[in-house]
Coordinates of C-alpha atoms and ligand atoms in Angstrom, one line a residue:
X1 CA 2.6 -18.2 -10.2
X2 CA -0.4 -21.6 -9.4
X3 CA -2.8 -22.2 -12.1
X4 CA -5.7 -24.5 -11.9
X5 CA -6.3 -26.8 -13.9
X6 CA -9.8 -26.8 -15.0
X7 CA -11.8 -29.8 -18.0
X8 CA -8.3 -28.6 -19.9
X9 CA -8.8 -25.2 -19.2
X10 CA -6.3 -23.2 -18.1
X11 CA -7.5 -20.6 -15.3
X12 CA -5.5 -18.0 -13.2
X13 CA -6.3 -18.3 -9.9
X14 CA -7.8 -14.6 -8.3
X15 CA -5.1 -12.5 -7.4
X16 CA -5.0 -10.0 -4.9
X17 CA -2.4 -7.1 -4.9
X18 CA -2.0 -4.6 -1.7
X19 CA 0.3 -2.2 -0.6
X20 CA 1.6 -0.6 2.3
X21 CA 3.7 2.9 3.1
X22 CA 7.3 3.4 5.4
X23 CA 6.2 6.2 7.2
X24 CA 6.0 6.6 9.9
X25 CA 5.4 3.3 12.9
X26 CA 3.2 0.9 11.7
X27 CA 0.7 0.2 13.4
X28 CA -2.6 -2.0 14.8
X29 CA -4.9 -0.1 12.4
X30 CA -2.3 -0.9 10.0
X31 CA -2.8 -4.5 10.4
X32 CA -6.6 -4.5 11.7
X33 CA -8.0 -3.2 9.0
X34 CA -5.3 -4.6 6.8
X35 CA -1.8 -6.5 7.1
X36 CA -3.4 -9.0 9.9
X37 CA -5.1 -11.5 6.5
X38 CA -3.6 -10.8 3.9
X39 CA -1.1 -13.9 4.8
X40 CA -4.6 -16.0 4.8
X41 CA -5.6 -14.5 0.9
X42 CA -3.2 -16.6 -0.3
X43 CA -4.5 -20.3 0.1
X44 CA -6.7 -18.9 -2.4
X45 CA -5.2 -16.7 -4.4
X46 CA -2.0 -15.6 -5.6
X47 CA -1.3 -12.9 -3.8
X48 CA 1.8 -10.2 -4.1
X49 CA 2.2 -7.4 -1.1
X50 CA 4.8 -4.6 -1.6
X51 CA 6.4 -2.2 1.2
X52 CA 5.8 0.8 -1.6
X53 CA 8.8 2.8 -1.0
X54 CA 8.2 5.4 -3.7
X55 CA 5.3 6.3 -2.5
X56 CA 6.6 7.3 1.5
X57 CA 9.0 10.4 -0.7
X58 CA 6.1 12.4 -1.0
X59 CA 6.2 13.7 2.4
X60 CA 9.3 15.3 3.6
X61 CA 11.3 11.9 5.4
X62 CA 15.2 11.7 6.5
X63 CA 17.2 8.9 3.6
X64 CA 18.3 6.9 7.3
X65 CA 15.3 7.1 8.3
X66 CA 13.3 5.7 4.6
X67 CA 16.0 2.6 4.5
X68 CA 15.1 2.1 8.2
X69 CA 11.3 2.0 7.8
X70 CA 11.2 -0.2 4.2
X71 CA 13.8 -3.0 6.2
X72 CA 11.5 -2.5 8.8
X73 CA 7.9 -2.9 7.5
X74 CA 10.0 -6.0 4.5
X75 CA 10.5 -7.6 7.5
X76 CA 7.4 -6.8 9.4
X77 CA 4.7 -8.1 6.5
X78 CA 6.5 -11.7 7.0
X79 CA 6.0 -11.4 10.5
X80 CA 2.6 -11.3 11.1
X81 CA 1.8 -14.4 8.1
X82 CA 3.1 -13.3 4.5
X83 CA 4.8 -16.3 3.7
X84 CA 7.0 -15.8 0.8
X85 CA 7.5 -18.8 -0.4
X86 CA 3.6 -18.2 -0.9
X87 CA 3.0 -14.8 -1.9
X88 CA 5.3 -12.3 -4.0
X89 CA 6.4 -10.2 -1.4
X90 CA 9.0 -6.8 -2.7
X91 CA 10.6 -3.6 -2.3
X92 CA 8.0 -1.0 -4.7
X93 CA 11.3 1.0 -6.1
X94 CA 13.1 -2.3 -6.7
X95 CA 11.0 -3.1 -10.1
X96 CA 11.1 -0.3 -12.3
X97 CA 7.8 -0.5 -14.1
X98 CA 5.6 1.4 -11.4
X99 CA 7.9 4.3 -11.6
X100 CA 6.8 3.9 -15.8
X101 CA 4.2 2.7 -15.8
X102 CA 2.5 5.3 -14.0
X103 CA 4.0 8.0 -16.1
X104 CA 2.0 6.4 -18.9
X105 CA -0.9 6.3 -16.7
X106 CA -1.1 10.3 -16.1
X107 CA -1.5 10.7 -19.1
X108 CA -5.0 8.9 -18.1
X109 CA -5.7 10.8 -15.8
X110 CA -8.3 13.9 -16.2
X111 CA -6.8 16.5 -13.0
X112 CA -9.7 17.4 -11.8
X113 CA -10.1 13.9 -10.9
X114 CA -7.0 13.3 -8.7
X115 CA -7.4 16.9 -7.3
X116 CA -10.9 15.0 -5.8
X117 CA -8.8 13.0 -3.7
X118 CA -10.0 13.5 -0.2
X119 CA -6.5 11.9 1.5
X120 CA -3.8 15.3 -0.7
X121 CA -6.5 17.9 0.6
X122 CA -5.8 16.7 3.6
X123 CA -2.2 16.7 3.7
X124 CA -1.8 19.1 2.1
X125 CA -3.0 20.9 4.6
X126 CA -1.4 19.4 6.8
X127 CA 1.5 20.3 5.6
X128 CA 1.0 22.9 3.1
X129 CA 4.6 23.6 2.7
X130 CA 5.6 20.8 0.7
X131 CA 2.5 20.4 -1.2
X132 CA 4.3 18.7 -4.2
X133 CA 3.4 16.9 -7.3
X134 CA 4.4 14.2 -6.5
X135 CA 1.8 14.3 -3.2
X136 CA -1.1 14.8 -6.0
X137 CA 0.4 12.3 -8.3
X138 CA 0.0 9.3 -5.6
X139 CA -3.6 7.3 -6.4
X140 CA -1.8 7.0 -10.2
X141 CA 1.5 5.4 -9.2
X142 CA -0.9 3.1 -7.2
X143 CA -3.3 2.7 -9.8
X144 CA 0.2 2.1 -11.7
X145 CA 0.4 -0.6 -9.0
X146 CA -2.0 -3.0 -9.4
X147 CA -3.0 -2.9 -12.8
X148 CA 1.1 -4.0 -14.2
X149 CA 0.3 -7.5 -11.8
X150 CA -3.8 -7.3 -13.4
X151 CA -4.8 -8.1 -9.8
X152 CA -8.3 -8.4 -9.0
X153 CA -8.8 -7.7 -5.3
X154 CA -7.2 -5.0 -3.3
X155 CA -7.7 -5.7 0.2
X156 CA -7.1 -1.9 2.0
X157 CA -8.2 -0.2 4.9
X158 CA -11.2 2.7 4.5
X159 CA -9.4 5.2 3.9
X160 CA -8.1 3.8 0.3
X161 CA -11.1 2.7 -1.4
X162 CA -11.2 5.8 -3.2
X163 CA -7.5 5.4 -4.5
X164 CA -9.1 1.9 -5.3
X165 CA -12.0 3.9 -7.5
X166 CA -10.6 5.8 -9.4
X167 CA -7.9 2.9 -10.3
X168 CA -11.0 1.2 -11.5
X169 CA -11.8 4.7 -13.6
X170 CA -8.3 4.9 -15.1
X171 CA -7.9 1.3 -16.0
X172 CA -11.9 1.2 -17.4
X173 CA -10.7 4.3 -19.4
X174 CA -7.5 2.8 -20.1
X175 CA -9.5 -0.2 -21.5
X176 CA -12.0 1.7 -23.6
X177 CA -9.6 3.6 -25.6
X178 CA -7.5 0.5 -26.6
X179 CA -8.8 -2.9 -26.3
X180 CA -9.5 -5.7 -22.8
X181 CA -4.9 -3.9 -20.8
X182 CA -5.9 -4.1 -17.3
X183 CA -7.8 -6.4 -15.5
X184 CA -9.8 -3.4 -13.5
X185 CA -9.9 -4.3 -9.2
X186 CA -11.7 -4.1 -6.8
X187 CA -11.5 -2.7 -3.3
X188 CA -12.4 -5.0 -0.4
X189 CA -13.1 -3.4 3.2
X190 CA -12.5 -6.6 6.1
X191 CA -16.5 -6.7 7.8
X192 CA -14.6 -5.3 10.9
X193 CA -11.0 -2.9 11.1
X194 CA -12.0 -0.9 8.7
X195 CA -10.9 2.1 10.6
X196 CA -9.2 2.4 13.6
X197 CA -9.6 5.6 15.7
X198 CA -7.3 7.0 17.0
X199 CA -7.4 5.7 20.9
X200 CA -6.9 9.7 22.2
X201 CA -9.0 11.8 19.9
X202 CA -12.1 8.9 18.8
X203 CA -13.0 11.0 15.3
X204 CA -9.4 10.3 13.6
X205 CA -8.1 8.4 11.8
X206 CA -5.2 5.8 13.8
X207 CA -2.0 6.7 11.9
X208 CA 1.2 5.5 11.6
X209 CA 2.8 9.4 11.5
X210 CA 0.8 10.9 14.1
X211 CA 2.8 13.5 16.3
X212 CA 0.7 12.0 18.9
X213 CA 1.4 8.6 20.0
X214 CA -0.4 8.1 23.1
X215 CA -3.4 7.3 20.8
X216 CA -1.3 5.4 17.6
X217 CA -1.0 2.1 19.6
X218 CA 2.1 0.9 17.3
X219 CA 2.4 -2.7 15.7
X220 CA 5.8 -3.8 17.7
X221 CA 5.4 -1.5 21.0
X222 CA 5.9 -3.0 24.3
X223 CA 3.5 -5.1 26.0
X224 CA 3.9 -2.2 28.0
X225 CA 3.9 0.4 26.2
X226 CA 0.2 -1.5 25.1
X227 CA -1.3 -1.4 28.0
X228 CA -0.6 2.0 29.2
X229 CA -2.1 2.8 25.5
X230 CA -5.3 0.9 26.3
X231 CA -5.4 2.6 30.0
X232 CA -5.7 6.4 29.1
X233 CA -8.0 5.6 25.7
X234 CA -10.2 8.3 25.5
X235 CA -14.2 7.2 26.6
X236 CA -16.1 9.5 27.9
X237 CA -18.4 10.5 31.2
X238 CA -21.6 7.5 31.0
X239 CA -19.5 4.3 32.1
X240 CA -22.4 2.0 29.6
X241 CA -19.6 -0.5 27.6
X242 CA -22.2 0.4 24.4
X243 CA -21.5 1.4 20.2
X244 CA -22.8 3.7 19.2
X245 CA -22.7 7.6 17.5
X246 CA -22.4 9.5 20.4
X247 CA -20.0 7.1 22.0
X248 CA -16.2 7.7 19.2
X249 CA -13.9 6.1 22.3
X250 CA -16.3 3.0 23.8
X251 CA -17.5 2.9 20.1
X252 CA -13.8 2.1 18.8
X253 CA -12.5 0.3 22.0
X254 CA -15.4 -2.6 21.1
X255 CA -14.1 -3.0 17.0
X256 CA -10.6 -3.2 18.8
X257 CA -11.7 -5.4 20.1
X258 CA -13.8 -7.5 17.9
X259 CA -11.5 -7.3 15.4
X260 CA -8.6 -9.6 17.5
X261 CA -10.9 -11.9 18.3
X262 CA -12.9 -12.4 14.7
X263 CA -16.3 -11.4 16.8
X264 CA -19.0 -9.4 15.6
X265 CA -19.6 -6.0 17.3
X266 CA -22.6 -7.8 18.6
X267 CA -20.9 -10.3 20.4
X268 CA -18.0 -7.3 22.1
X269 CA -20.9 -5.8 23.8
X270 CA -22.8 -8.7 24.7
X271 CA -19.4 -10.1 26.4
X272 CA -19.0 -6.2 27.9
X273 CA -22.3 -5.1 29.4
X274 CA -22.4 -5.3 33.0
X275 CA -18.1 -4.9 32.2
X276 CA -17.3 -1.2 33.9
X277 CA -14.6 0.8 32.0
X278 CA -11.8 0.0 33.7
X279 CA -12.0 -3.7 33.1
X280 CA -12.8 -2.7 30.5
X281 CA -10.1 -1.2 28.8
X282 CA -7.7 -3.7 30.5
X283 CA -9.8 -6.5 28.4
X284 CA -9.0 -4.7 24.8
X285 CA -5.7 -3.7 25.4
X286 CA -4.8 -7.8 26.6
X287 CA -6.6 -8.9 23.2
X288 CA -3.2 -6.3 21.5
X289 CA -1.2 -7.9 23.4
X290 CA -2.1 -11.2 23.3
X291 CA -2.7 -10.2 19.0
X292 CA 0.9 -8.2 18.8
X293 CA 3.0 -11.0 20.6
X294 CA 4.1 -13.5 18.0
X295 CA 4.2 -10.4 15.3
X296 CA 6.4 -8.2 17.5
X297 CA 8.9 -12.0 18.6
X298 CA 9.1 -12.9 14.6
X299 CA 10.2 -9.2 13.6
X300 CA 13.4 -10.0 16.1
X301 CA 13.5 -13.3 14.9
X302 CA 13.5 -12.3 11.2
X303 CA 15.4 -8.5 12.2
X304 CA 18.8 -10.3 13.6
X305 CA 20.2 -11.6 9.8
X306 CA 19.7 -9.0 7.7
X307 CA 21.6 -10.7 5.0
X308 CA 18.6 -13.0 4.6
X309 CA 16.4 -10.5 4.0
X310 CA 17.9 -8.6 1.4
X311 CA 17.5 -12.0 -0.2
X312 CA 13.9 -12.6 0.3
X313 CA 13.3 -8.7 -1.4
X314 CA 15.7 -9.8 -4.2
X315 CA 13.7 -12.7 -4.9
X316 CA 10.4 -11.6 -4.5
X317 CA 11.6 -8.6 -7.0
X318 CA 12.7 -10.5 -9.5
X319 CA 8.7 -13.0 -9.7
X320 CA 7.1 -9.3 -9.7
X321 CA 8.6 -8.2 -12.0
X322 CA 8.0 -10.2 -14.6
X323 CA 4.0 -10.6 -14.7
X324 CA 5.1 -6.8 -14.4
X325 CA 6.9 -6.1 -17.7
X326 CA 4.8 -8.1 -19.9
X327 CA 1.8 -6.2 -19.1
X328 CA 4.3 -2.9 -18.7
X329 CA 5.3 -3.7 -23.2
X330 CA 1.4 -4.8 -23.8
X331 CA 0.3 -0.9 -22.2
X332 CA 3.2 0.7 -24.5
X333 CA 2.6 -1.5 -27.6
X334 CA -0.8 -0.9 -27.0
X335 CA -0.5 3.5 -26.8
X336 CA 2.0 3.0 -30.1
X337 CA 5.3 3.6 -29.0
X338 CA 7.4 1.3 -31.3
X339 CA 9.5 -2.0 -29.7
X340 CA 12.0 -3.5 -31.5
Ligands
TYM1 P1 -1.1 3.1 4.5 O1 0.5 2.4 3.9 O2 -1.5 4.5 4.6 O3 -2.1 1.5 5.0 C1 -1.5 0.6 4.4 C2 -2.4 0.0 5.0 O4 -3.3 0.0 6.0 C3 -4.9 0.7 5.7 N1 -5.6 1.5 7.2 C4 -5.9 1.4 8.4 N2 -6.9 0.7 8.3 C5 -7.5 0.8 9.1 N3 -7.5 2.2 10.0 C6 -6.6 2.5 10.3 N4 -6.6 3.1 10.9 C7 -5.6 2.4 9.3 N5 -5.1 3.3 8.4 C8 -4.1 2.3 7.2 C9 -4.9 1.4 4.5 O5 -6.2 1.9 4.4 C10 -3.7 0.2 4.0 O6 -5.0 -0.9 3.6 N6 -1.6 4.2 -1.0 C11 -1.5 3.1 0.7 C12 0.0 2.0 -0.5 C13 -0.7 1.6 -1.4 C14 -1.4 0.6 -1.3 C15 -1.1 0.6 -3.4 C16 -2.3 0.4 -1.1 C17 0.6 1.9 -2.4 N7 -0.2 1.4 -4.0 C18 -1.9 0.0 -4.3 C19 -3.6 -0.9 -2.1 C20 -2.8 -1.0 -3.9 C21 -1.0 3.8 1.7 O7 -0.4 4.7 1.8 O8 -1.8 2.8 2.5

């Protein structure tokens, strides 16, 4: 990792960590809320990005699906613009320190704190037959992911902020007990696009595993499918393109358009001030098609060579492991484990 020389002192550049779980099919929500700007952060910061495959088994998933989803997501991280020469990109399960540190951190996480996580409550309600301990422990593993790399910043969508807050609580508790060990990270959400909603139910989040495919635009959807989904997006009946609380469908489409074009919500509203809904939906769809086209093309190129992808995974894991092991060892020593 690069370091900057400054008046004879060596300063560490800010470090960024984020991850994405290989369940379901990555969506425009994942792209706009998180992945789209991960690559660019590497110009100023040291960045690590991971496919959180250990997190994926907290919900029921077939072995074949886990394997395929993991490879797809790893390739997609590169396809959205994360350069493996500038960033460390790796599979979470390839670095054993993640599971190990999670075990240690479990002992500094209160049951009541983990029970308050809204994502745990939501997922438990959605799949009452599989409320496993891993699902409950999920945010602690996430804290281990972040703390292992002494990350200063964690760029995520809004739904992950509560988990980052818990990570901060765990880090502070550990540091207070044993002295400075972990950097206490800050969660960062984008100005626009931090929460993208389903196109068919604009009151619920656009999700990777939504039963209703029409509501989720997938990053790898074909242009025709993307256009169809946008044309069928739920709106309302007053035919006025304006962002407000009682127009969740239109507000969501305006948010998507502004995030895709890096403009403010106000600017997007002005652009469509005199447009009818059909024209508006077509324009948002076209913007999504154009933004996602190069991503899909880069992805298709990368997937032609799985051996090269495997090599990138190995290189990423080696680099990540060097940093992770240092932190893990430090934590073991602080707690009082005998190290020989
Ligand atoms: P995951 O895989 O659910 O989502 C990956 C990223 O995409 C963001 N996101 C969204 N943003 C806007 N609108 C949406 N509809 C939307 N859906 C998802 C998420 O906020 C996230 O930033 N637990 C994490 C993965 C993880 C992680 C970590 C993240 C594991 N370890 C450590 C940060 C740091 C997850 O399941 O994200």
